[in-house]
Coordinates of C-alpha atoms and ligand atoms in Angstrom, one line a residue:
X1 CA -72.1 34.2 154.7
X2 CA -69.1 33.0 153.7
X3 CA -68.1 33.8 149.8
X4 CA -64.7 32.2 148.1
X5 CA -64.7 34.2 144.5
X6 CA -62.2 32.5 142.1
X7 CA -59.9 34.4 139.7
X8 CA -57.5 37.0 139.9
X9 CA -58.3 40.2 137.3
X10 CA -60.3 43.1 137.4
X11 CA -63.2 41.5 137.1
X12 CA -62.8 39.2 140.1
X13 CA -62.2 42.7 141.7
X14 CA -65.2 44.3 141.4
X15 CA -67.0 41.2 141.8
X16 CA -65.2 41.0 145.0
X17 CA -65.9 44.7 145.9
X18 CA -69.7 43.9 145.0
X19 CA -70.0 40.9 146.7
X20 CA -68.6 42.7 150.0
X21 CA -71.1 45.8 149.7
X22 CA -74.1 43.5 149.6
X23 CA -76.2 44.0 152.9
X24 CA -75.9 40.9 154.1
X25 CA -72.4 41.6 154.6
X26 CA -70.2 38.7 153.5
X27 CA -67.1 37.4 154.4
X28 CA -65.1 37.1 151.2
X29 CA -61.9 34.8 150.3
X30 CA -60.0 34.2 147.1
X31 CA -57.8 31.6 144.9
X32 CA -55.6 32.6 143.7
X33 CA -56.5 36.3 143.9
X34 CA -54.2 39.6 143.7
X35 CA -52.5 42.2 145.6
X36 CA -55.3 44.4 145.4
X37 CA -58.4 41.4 145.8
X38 CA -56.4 40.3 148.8
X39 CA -57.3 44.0 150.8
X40 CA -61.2 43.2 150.2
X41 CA -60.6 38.9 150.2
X42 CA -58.5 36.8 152.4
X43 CA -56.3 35.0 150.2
X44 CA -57.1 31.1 150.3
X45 CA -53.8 28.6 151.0
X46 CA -53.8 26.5 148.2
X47 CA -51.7 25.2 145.3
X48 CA -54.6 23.6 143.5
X49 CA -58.4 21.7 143.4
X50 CA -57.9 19.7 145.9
X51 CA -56.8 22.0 148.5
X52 CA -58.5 24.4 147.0
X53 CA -61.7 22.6 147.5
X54 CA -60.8 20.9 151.1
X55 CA -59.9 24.5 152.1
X56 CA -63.4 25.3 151.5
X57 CA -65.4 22.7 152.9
X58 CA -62.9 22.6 156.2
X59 CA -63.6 26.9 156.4
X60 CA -67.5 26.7 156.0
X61 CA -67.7 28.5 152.4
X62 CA -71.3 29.0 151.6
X63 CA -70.7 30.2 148.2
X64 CA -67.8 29.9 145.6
X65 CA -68.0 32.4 142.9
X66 CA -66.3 31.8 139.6
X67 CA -64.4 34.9 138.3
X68 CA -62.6 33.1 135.5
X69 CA -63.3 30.5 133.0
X70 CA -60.2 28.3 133.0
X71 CA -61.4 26.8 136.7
X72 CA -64.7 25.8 135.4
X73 CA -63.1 23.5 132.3
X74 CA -59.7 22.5 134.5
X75 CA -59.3 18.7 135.2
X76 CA -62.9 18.0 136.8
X77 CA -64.0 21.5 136.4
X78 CA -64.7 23.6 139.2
X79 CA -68.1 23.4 139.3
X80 CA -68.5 20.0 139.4
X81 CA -65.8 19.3 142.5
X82 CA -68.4 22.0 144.2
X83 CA -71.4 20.1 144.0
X84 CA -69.0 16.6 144.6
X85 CA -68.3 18.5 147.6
X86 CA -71.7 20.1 148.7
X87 CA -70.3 23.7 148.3
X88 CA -73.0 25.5 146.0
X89 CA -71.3 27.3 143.2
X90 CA -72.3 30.1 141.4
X91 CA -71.0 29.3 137.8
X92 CA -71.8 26.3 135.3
X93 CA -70.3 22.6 135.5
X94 CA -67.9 21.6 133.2
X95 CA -70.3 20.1 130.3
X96 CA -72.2 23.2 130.2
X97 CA -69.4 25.1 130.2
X98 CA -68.0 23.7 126.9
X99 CA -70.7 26.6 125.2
X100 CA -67.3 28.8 126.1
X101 CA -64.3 26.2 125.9
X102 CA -65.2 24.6 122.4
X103 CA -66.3 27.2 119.3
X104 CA -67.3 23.7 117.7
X105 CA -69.5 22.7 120.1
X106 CA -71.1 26.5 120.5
X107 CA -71.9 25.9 116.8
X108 CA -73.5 23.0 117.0
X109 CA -75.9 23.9 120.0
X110 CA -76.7 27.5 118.6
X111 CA -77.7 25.7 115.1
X112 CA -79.4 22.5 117.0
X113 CA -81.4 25.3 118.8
X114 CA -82.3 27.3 115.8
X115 CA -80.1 30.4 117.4
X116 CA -79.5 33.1 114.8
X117 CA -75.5 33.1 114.1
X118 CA -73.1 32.9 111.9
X119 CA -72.9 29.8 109.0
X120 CA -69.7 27.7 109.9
X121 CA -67.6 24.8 108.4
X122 CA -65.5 22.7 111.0
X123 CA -62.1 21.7 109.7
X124 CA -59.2 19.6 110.6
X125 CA -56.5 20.6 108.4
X126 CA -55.2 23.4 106.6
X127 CA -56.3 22.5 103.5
X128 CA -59.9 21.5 104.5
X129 CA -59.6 25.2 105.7
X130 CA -59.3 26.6 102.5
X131 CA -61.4 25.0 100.7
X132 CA -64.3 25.9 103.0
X133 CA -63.2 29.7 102.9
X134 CA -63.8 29.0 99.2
X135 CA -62.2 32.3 98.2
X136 CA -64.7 34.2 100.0
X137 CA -63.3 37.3 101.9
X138 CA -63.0 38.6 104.6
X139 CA -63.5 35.4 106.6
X140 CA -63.4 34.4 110.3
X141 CA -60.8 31.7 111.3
X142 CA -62.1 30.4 114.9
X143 CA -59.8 27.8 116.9
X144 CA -62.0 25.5 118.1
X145 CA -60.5 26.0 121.8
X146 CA -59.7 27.9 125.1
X147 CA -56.7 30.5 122.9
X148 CA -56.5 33.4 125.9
X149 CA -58.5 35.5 123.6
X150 CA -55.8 34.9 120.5
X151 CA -57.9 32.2 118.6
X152 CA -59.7 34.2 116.2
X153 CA -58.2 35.8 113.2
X154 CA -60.7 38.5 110.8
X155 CA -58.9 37.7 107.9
X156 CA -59.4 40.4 105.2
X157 CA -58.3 38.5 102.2
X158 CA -55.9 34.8 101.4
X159 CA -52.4 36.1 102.9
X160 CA -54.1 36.7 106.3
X161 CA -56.2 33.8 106.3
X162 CA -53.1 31.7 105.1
X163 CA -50.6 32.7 108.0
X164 CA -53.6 32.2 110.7
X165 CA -53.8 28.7 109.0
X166 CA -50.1 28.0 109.5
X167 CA -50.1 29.0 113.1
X168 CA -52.7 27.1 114.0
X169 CA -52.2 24.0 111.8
X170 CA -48.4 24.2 110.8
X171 CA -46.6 25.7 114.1
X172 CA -49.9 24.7 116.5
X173 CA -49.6 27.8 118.5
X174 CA -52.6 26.5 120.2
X175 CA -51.9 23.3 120.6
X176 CA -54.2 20.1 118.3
X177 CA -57.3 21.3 117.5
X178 CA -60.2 21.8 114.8
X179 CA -61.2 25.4 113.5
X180 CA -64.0 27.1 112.7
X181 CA -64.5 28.5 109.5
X182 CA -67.0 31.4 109.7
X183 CA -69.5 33.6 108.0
X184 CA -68.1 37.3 108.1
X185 CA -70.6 39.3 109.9
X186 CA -71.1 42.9 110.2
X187 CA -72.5 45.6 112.9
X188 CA -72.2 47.3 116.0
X189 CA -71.1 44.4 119.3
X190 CA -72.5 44.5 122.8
X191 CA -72.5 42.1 125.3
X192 CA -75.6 40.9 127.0
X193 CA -75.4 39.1 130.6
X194 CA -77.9 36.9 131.6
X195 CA -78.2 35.4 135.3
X196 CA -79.1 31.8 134.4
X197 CA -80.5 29.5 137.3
X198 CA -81.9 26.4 135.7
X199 CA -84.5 26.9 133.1
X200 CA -84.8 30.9 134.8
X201 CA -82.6 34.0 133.9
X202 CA -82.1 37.4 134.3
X203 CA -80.9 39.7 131.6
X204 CA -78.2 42.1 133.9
X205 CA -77.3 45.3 132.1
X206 CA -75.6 45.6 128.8
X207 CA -72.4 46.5 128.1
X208 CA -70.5 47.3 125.4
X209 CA -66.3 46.2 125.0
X210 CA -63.6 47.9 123.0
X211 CA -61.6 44.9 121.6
X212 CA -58.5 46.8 119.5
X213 CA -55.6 47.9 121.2
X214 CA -55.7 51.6 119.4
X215 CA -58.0 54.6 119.0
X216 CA -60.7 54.0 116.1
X217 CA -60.5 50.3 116.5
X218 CA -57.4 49.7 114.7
X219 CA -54.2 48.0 115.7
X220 CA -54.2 44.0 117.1
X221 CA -57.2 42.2 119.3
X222 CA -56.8 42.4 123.2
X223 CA -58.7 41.2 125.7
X224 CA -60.5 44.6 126.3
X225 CA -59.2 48.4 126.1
X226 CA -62.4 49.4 127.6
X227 CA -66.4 49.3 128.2
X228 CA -69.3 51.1 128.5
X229 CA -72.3 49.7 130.3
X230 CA -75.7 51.0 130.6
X231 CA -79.6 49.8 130.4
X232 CA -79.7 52.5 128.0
X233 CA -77.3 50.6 125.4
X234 CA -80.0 48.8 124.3
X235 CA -83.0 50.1 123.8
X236 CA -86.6 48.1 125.1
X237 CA -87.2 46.7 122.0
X238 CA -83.9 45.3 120.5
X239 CA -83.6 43.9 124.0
X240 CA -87.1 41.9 123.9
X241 CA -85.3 40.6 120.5
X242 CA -82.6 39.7 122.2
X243 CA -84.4 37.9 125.2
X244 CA -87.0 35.9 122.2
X245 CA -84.2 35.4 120.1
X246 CA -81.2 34.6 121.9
X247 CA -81.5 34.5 125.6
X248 CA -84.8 32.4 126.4
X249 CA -84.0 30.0 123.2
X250 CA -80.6 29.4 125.1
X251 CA -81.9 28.8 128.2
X252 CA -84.9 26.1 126.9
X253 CA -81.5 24.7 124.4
X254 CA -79.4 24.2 128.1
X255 CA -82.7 22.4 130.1
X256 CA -83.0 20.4 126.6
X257 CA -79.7 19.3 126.3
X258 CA -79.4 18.0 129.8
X259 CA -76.9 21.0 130.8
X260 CA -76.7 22.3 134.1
X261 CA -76.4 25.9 134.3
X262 CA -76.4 28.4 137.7
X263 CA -74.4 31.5 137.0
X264 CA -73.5 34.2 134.5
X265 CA -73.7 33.8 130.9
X266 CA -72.2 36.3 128.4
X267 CA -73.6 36.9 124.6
X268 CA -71.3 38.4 122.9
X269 CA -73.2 39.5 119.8
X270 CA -73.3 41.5 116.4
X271 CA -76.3 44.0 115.3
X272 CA -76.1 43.1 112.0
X273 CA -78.4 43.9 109.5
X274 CA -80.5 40.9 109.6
X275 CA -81.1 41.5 113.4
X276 CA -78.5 40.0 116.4
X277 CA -76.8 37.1 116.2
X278 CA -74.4 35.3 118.4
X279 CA -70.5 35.5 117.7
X280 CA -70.0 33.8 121.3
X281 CA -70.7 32.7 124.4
X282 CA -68.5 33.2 127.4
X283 CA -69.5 31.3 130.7
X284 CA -68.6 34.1 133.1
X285 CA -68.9 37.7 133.2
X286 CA -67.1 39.6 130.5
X287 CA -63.7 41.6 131.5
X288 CA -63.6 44.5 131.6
X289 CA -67.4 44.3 131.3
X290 CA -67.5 43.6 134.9
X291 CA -65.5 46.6 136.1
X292 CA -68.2 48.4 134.0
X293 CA -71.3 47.1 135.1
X294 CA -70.6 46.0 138.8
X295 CA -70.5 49.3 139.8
X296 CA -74.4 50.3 138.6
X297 CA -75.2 47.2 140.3
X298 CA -78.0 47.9 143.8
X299 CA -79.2 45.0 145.8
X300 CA -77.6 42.0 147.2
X301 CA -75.6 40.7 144.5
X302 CA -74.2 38.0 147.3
X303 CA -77.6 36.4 148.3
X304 CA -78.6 36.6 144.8
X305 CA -75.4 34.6 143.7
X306 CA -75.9 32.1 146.6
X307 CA -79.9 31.5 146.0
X308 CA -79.1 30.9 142.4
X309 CA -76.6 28.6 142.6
X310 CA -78.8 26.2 145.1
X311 CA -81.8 26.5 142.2
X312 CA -83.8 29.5 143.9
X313 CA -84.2 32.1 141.4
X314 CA -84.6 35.5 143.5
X315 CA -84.6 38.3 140.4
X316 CA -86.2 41.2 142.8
X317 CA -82.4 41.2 145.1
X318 CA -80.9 43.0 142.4
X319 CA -81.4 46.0 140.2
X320 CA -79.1 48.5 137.9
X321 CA -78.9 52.4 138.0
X322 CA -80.0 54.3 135.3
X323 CA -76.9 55.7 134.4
X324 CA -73.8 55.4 132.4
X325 CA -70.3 53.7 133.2
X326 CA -67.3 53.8 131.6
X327 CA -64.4 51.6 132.3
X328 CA -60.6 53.0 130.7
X329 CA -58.1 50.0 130.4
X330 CA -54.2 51.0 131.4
X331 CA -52.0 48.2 129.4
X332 CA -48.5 47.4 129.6
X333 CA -45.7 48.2 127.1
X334 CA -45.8 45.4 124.4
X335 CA -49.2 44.6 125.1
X336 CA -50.9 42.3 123.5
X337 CA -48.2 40.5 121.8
X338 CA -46.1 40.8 125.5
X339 CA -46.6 42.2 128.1
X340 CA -44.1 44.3 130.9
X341 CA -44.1 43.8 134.6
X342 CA -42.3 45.7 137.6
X343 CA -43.4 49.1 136.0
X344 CA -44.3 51.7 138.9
X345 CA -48.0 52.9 139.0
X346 CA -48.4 56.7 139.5
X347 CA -51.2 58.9 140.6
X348 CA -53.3 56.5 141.6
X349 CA -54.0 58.6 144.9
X350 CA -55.0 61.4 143.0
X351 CA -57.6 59.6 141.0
X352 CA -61.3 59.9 142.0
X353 CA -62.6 57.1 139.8
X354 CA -63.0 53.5 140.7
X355 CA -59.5 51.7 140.1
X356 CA -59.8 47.5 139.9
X357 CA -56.5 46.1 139.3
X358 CA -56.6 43.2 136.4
X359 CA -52.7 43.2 136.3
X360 CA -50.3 44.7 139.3
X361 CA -48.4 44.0 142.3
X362 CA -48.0 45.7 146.0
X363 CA -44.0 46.5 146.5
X364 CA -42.4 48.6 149.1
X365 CA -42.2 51.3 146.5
X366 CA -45.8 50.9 145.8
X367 CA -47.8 49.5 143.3
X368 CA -46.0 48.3 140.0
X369 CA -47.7 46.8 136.7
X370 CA -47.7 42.7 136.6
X371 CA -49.2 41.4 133.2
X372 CA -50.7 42.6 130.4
X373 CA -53.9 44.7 131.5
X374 CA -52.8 46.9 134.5
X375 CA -55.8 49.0 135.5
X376 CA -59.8 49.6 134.8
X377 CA -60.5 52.8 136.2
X378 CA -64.2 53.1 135.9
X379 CA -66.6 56.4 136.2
X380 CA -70.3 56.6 136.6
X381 CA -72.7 59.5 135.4
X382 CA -76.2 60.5 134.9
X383 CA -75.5 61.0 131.0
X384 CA -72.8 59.1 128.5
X385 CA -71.4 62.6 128.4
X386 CA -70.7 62.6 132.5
X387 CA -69.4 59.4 132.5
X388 CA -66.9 59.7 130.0
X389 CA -65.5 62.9 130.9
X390 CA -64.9 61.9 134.2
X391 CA -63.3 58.2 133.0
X392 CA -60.9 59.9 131.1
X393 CA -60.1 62.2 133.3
X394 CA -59.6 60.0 136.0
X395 CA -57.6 57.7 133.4
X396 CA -55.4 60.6 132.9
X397 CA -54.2 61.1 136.4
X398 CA -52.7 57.8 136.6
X399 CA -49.5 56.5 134.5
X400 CA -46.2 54.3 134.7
X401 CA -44.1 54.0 132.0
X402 CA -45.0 52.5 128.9
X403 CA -48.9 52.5 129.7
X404 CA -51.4 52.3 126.7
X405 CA -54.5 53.5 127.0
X406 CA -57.2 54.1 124.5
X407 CA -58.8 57.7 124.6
X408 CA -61.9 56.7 122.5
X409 CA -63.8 54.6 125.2
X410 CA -67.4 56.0 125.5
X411 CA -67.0 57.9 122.2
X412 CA -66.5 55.5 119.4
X413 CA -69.4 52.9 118.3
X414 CA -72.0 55.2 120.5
Ligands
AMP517 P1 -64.5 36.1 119.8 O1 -63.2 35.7 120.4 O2 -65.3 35.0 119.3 O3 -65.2 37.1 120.6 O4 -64.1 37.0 118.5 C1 -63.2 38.1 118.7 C2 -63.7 39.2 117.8 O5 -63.7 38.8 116.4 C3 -65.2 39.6 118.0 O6 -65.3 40.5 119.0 C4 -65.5 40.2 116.7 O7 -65.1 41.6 116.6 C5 -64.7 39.4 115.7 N1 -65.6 38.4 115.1 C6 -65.9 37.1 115.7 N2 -66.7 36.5 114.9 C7 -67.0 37.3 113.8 C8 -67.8 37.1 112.6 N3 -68.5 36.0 112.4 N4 -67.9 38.2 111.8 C9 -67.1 39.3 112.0 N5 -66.4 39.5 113.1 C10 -66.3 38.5 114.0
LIG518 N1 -64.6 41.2 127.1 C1 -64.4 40.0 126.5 C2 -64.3 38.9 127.3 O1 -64.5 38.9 128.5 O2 -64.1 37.8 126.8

C-alpha cells in the first residue's frame, strides 16, 4: 500500500511513524513534509494541488492522509481533488470541513443539532460586538475564520475585549471577517477523537492539551506546550456522555446535513458544570495530541485509514494501550508572538523518549530549530506517574538556545 500523508509538523510525524509500523507495511510519501518526516516518507515533487494530485495518481497512491487542516479548505480542498481524482482520502471534503474553517458555521450546526455549547452572537462590526458582549465579563471573542490558532481572545473585562476588537475589526489582523461573540465557559478541557466514516465512528483515545505558553497556565495561547493522552482521562461514564451527547449527535447532524465525512474529527470540549459542551471542532487530529496518542496506538492504523476513507468502517484493526503518554513541547525564543530559526538542537542522542519534530531543519552541523514548536518528546508508562517522570526527563536532556518548555505537563489539570 501506498500512503501520501499531507502536512509537515509533529503530528504528520507520528502519523507518519504510525502509518509505517502498521503490519501491512506501507510505503509512505509526503507534501510538503520535513527534514525529519522525509527519513520515514519520501518527499513528494510538487509546488502545489495540481502536481500534488497528478504526482499521486501517476505513482499509484492508495491512500492520502491529511496531517493538516489548511489542505482540506485550500482552493478546491484537498479532499475533494481526491475523490475528482479517484485517490481515496482519509480526511473530510471541503464543505464538511467548514465545522473547523468557519466558528460561525460550527455554531450554527452545533445549535441546528441541539449540541450542548456555548450561547453565541455573530457580529460584523465592532460596535455590533459590544453591544452583544453587553457588559458581561469575561467574554470569548471568536474570529469567525482559519487565525493559526490566534483568533480567540478570553477577554477578562472591556480593555481586553476592546483591543481584540480593534485587531480584528480596525487593523484586520485576520483579514474581513465576522466574530463570534461567546458565552464564557468554565472547566477542565480534553479533546476527544473520533474516527468518523459516514454515519459510523470510533471514539480513539482522549487526550488532554496544555494551551499557555508558561507553568500554571499563565502567559499567552500557543498552539500546544504539551499533552497527555490516556483511556483513563475519561472515565466510562463521562465518555458514554460524551458519545450520547456530542459524538453520535454529530455524526447523525453530518449524514443530515448532506456532509461527507471519512477521517478524524477533534472535540475540543469543556467539563463544565452543566456537563460537556463543545468549544470546537478541528477536522484533523489535534497537535501535539497526535504525538501523544499515536504512540498508545496497536493495530493497523494504515488499513484502518484506507478502509474508512473508501466507506468500510473496520473499528476491530485498531486498539489503544492502557497506559499513560505524555508529550513535552520544546518552543523557540519569542514563541508565540515569533518565533527563531537556525538554533542548534542538543542532546537529542542522549534522549530515550520519542522525539517528533513539529519545527526543525537537518544541517551539516546537525539539527537546528525552524519555526515556532521545535520538538514533542513523548514518554509512555503504566501509571501517570511513569509517564511523566520519564517525559520530563527525557525533555531535559535535549536543549538549544532559547528553548521554552513547560515543566507542568502531566501535573497540572490532572
Ligand atoms: P479555540 O481556538 O476555539 O480552541 O479556543 C482556544 C481556547 O480558548 C480554548 O482552548 C479555551 O481555553 C478557550 N475558550 C474557547 N472558548 C471558550 C469559552 N466559550 N469559554 C471559555 N474559554 C473558552
Ligand atoms: N491542540 C490544539 C489543536 O490541534 O488545535
Amino acid at each position: 500500500m501506498k500512503i501520501a500523508v499531507i502536512g509537515k509538523g509533529g503530528r504528520e510525524q507520528a502519523l507518519v511513524e504510525t502509518l509505517a509500523a502498521s503490519p501491512c507495511k506501507p510505503q509512505l510519501f509526503t507534501f510538503p513534509g520535513s527534514d525529519a518526516i522525509c527519513q520515514t516518507a519520501t518527499p513528494i515533487p510538487a509546488t502545489g494541488f495540481d502536481e500534488l494530485i497528478q504526482w499521486m495518481v501517476d505513482n499509484g497512491i492508495d491512500l492520502c492522509v491529511a496531517g493538516e487542516e489548511s489542505y482540506l479548505v485550500k482552493e478546491e480542498g484537498l479532499a475533494n481533488r481526491c475523490a475528482a481524482a479517484g485517490i481515496p482520502c482519509w480526511g473530510p471534503q471541503k464543505e464538511s470541513a467548514q465545522l473547523e474553517a468557519s466558528k460561525e458555521f460550527a455554531k450554527d450546526f452545533l445549535l441546528r443539532h441541539r449540541i450542548p455549547t456555548g450561547a453565541a452572537t455573530a457580529v460584523d462590526s465592532y460596535e455590533a460586538a459590544i453591544a452583544a458582549i453587553g457588559g458581561q465579563y469575561p467574554t470569548v471573542l471568536k474570529f469567525d475564520g482559519l487565525a493559526a490558532g490566534k483568533g480567540v481572545a478570553v477577554c477578562p473585562d472591556a480593555a481586553a475585549a476592546e483591543e481584540f476588537l480593534s485587531e480584528v475589526f480596525i487593523q484586520k489582523r485576520f483579514g474581513a471577517g465576522r466574530l463570534l461573540v461567546e458565552e464564557f465557559l468554565t472547566g477542565p478541557e480534553i479533546s476527544i477523537f473520533g474516527a468518523i466514516c459516514d454515519d459510523k465512528y470510533l471514539i480513539l483515545c482522549p487526550a488532554r492539551d496544555y494551551k499557555r505558553l508558561q507553568d500554571g497556565d499563565e502567559g499567552p495561547n500557543t498552539g500546544g506546550m504539551g499533552a497527555v493522552a490516556s483511556r483513563r482521562l475519561a472515565d466510562p461514564e463521562l465518555l458514554r456522555t460524551i458519545e450520547e451527547s456530542i459524538v453520535a449527535p454529530t455524526v447523525r447532524g453530518l449524514q443530515a446535513d448532506g456532509l461527507p465525512y471519512r477521517g478524524f474529527l477533534y472535540f475540543g470540549l469543556m467539563l463544565t458544570p452543566q456537563g460537556p459542551k463543545v468549544i470546537e471542532y478541528n477536522c484533523r487530529f489535534g497537535d501535539p495530541e497526535c504525538e501523544a496518542v499515536m504512540p498508545l496506538l496497536r493495530g493497523d492504523l494504515a488499513t484502518f485509514c484506507l478502509n474508512g476513507a473508501q466507506g468500510k468502517f473496520t473499528p476491530e484493526l485498531i486498539s489503544f494501550d492502557e497506559g499513560w503518554s505524555i508529550c513535552c513541547i520544546l518552543a523557540s525564543a519569542g514563541y508565540p508572538a515569533s518565533s527563531h530559526s537556525g538554533d542548534l538542537i542538543s542532546g537529542l542522542e542522549n534522549c530515550a523518549a520519542r522525539v517528533f519534530h513539529c519545527g526543525t531543519k537537518k544541517t551539516p552541523e546537525g539539527w537546528v530549530s525552524n519555526g515556532g514548536r521545535v520538538l514533542a518528546i513523548v514518554a509512555q508508562g503504566a501509571t501517570l506517574e511513569a509517564a511523566r517522570t520519564a517525559a520530563h526527563a527525557e525533555a531535559a536532556k535535549v536543549n538549544f538556545p532559547g528553548a521554552q518548555r513547560r515543566s507542568d505537563i502531566g501535573y497540572r489539570n490532572m
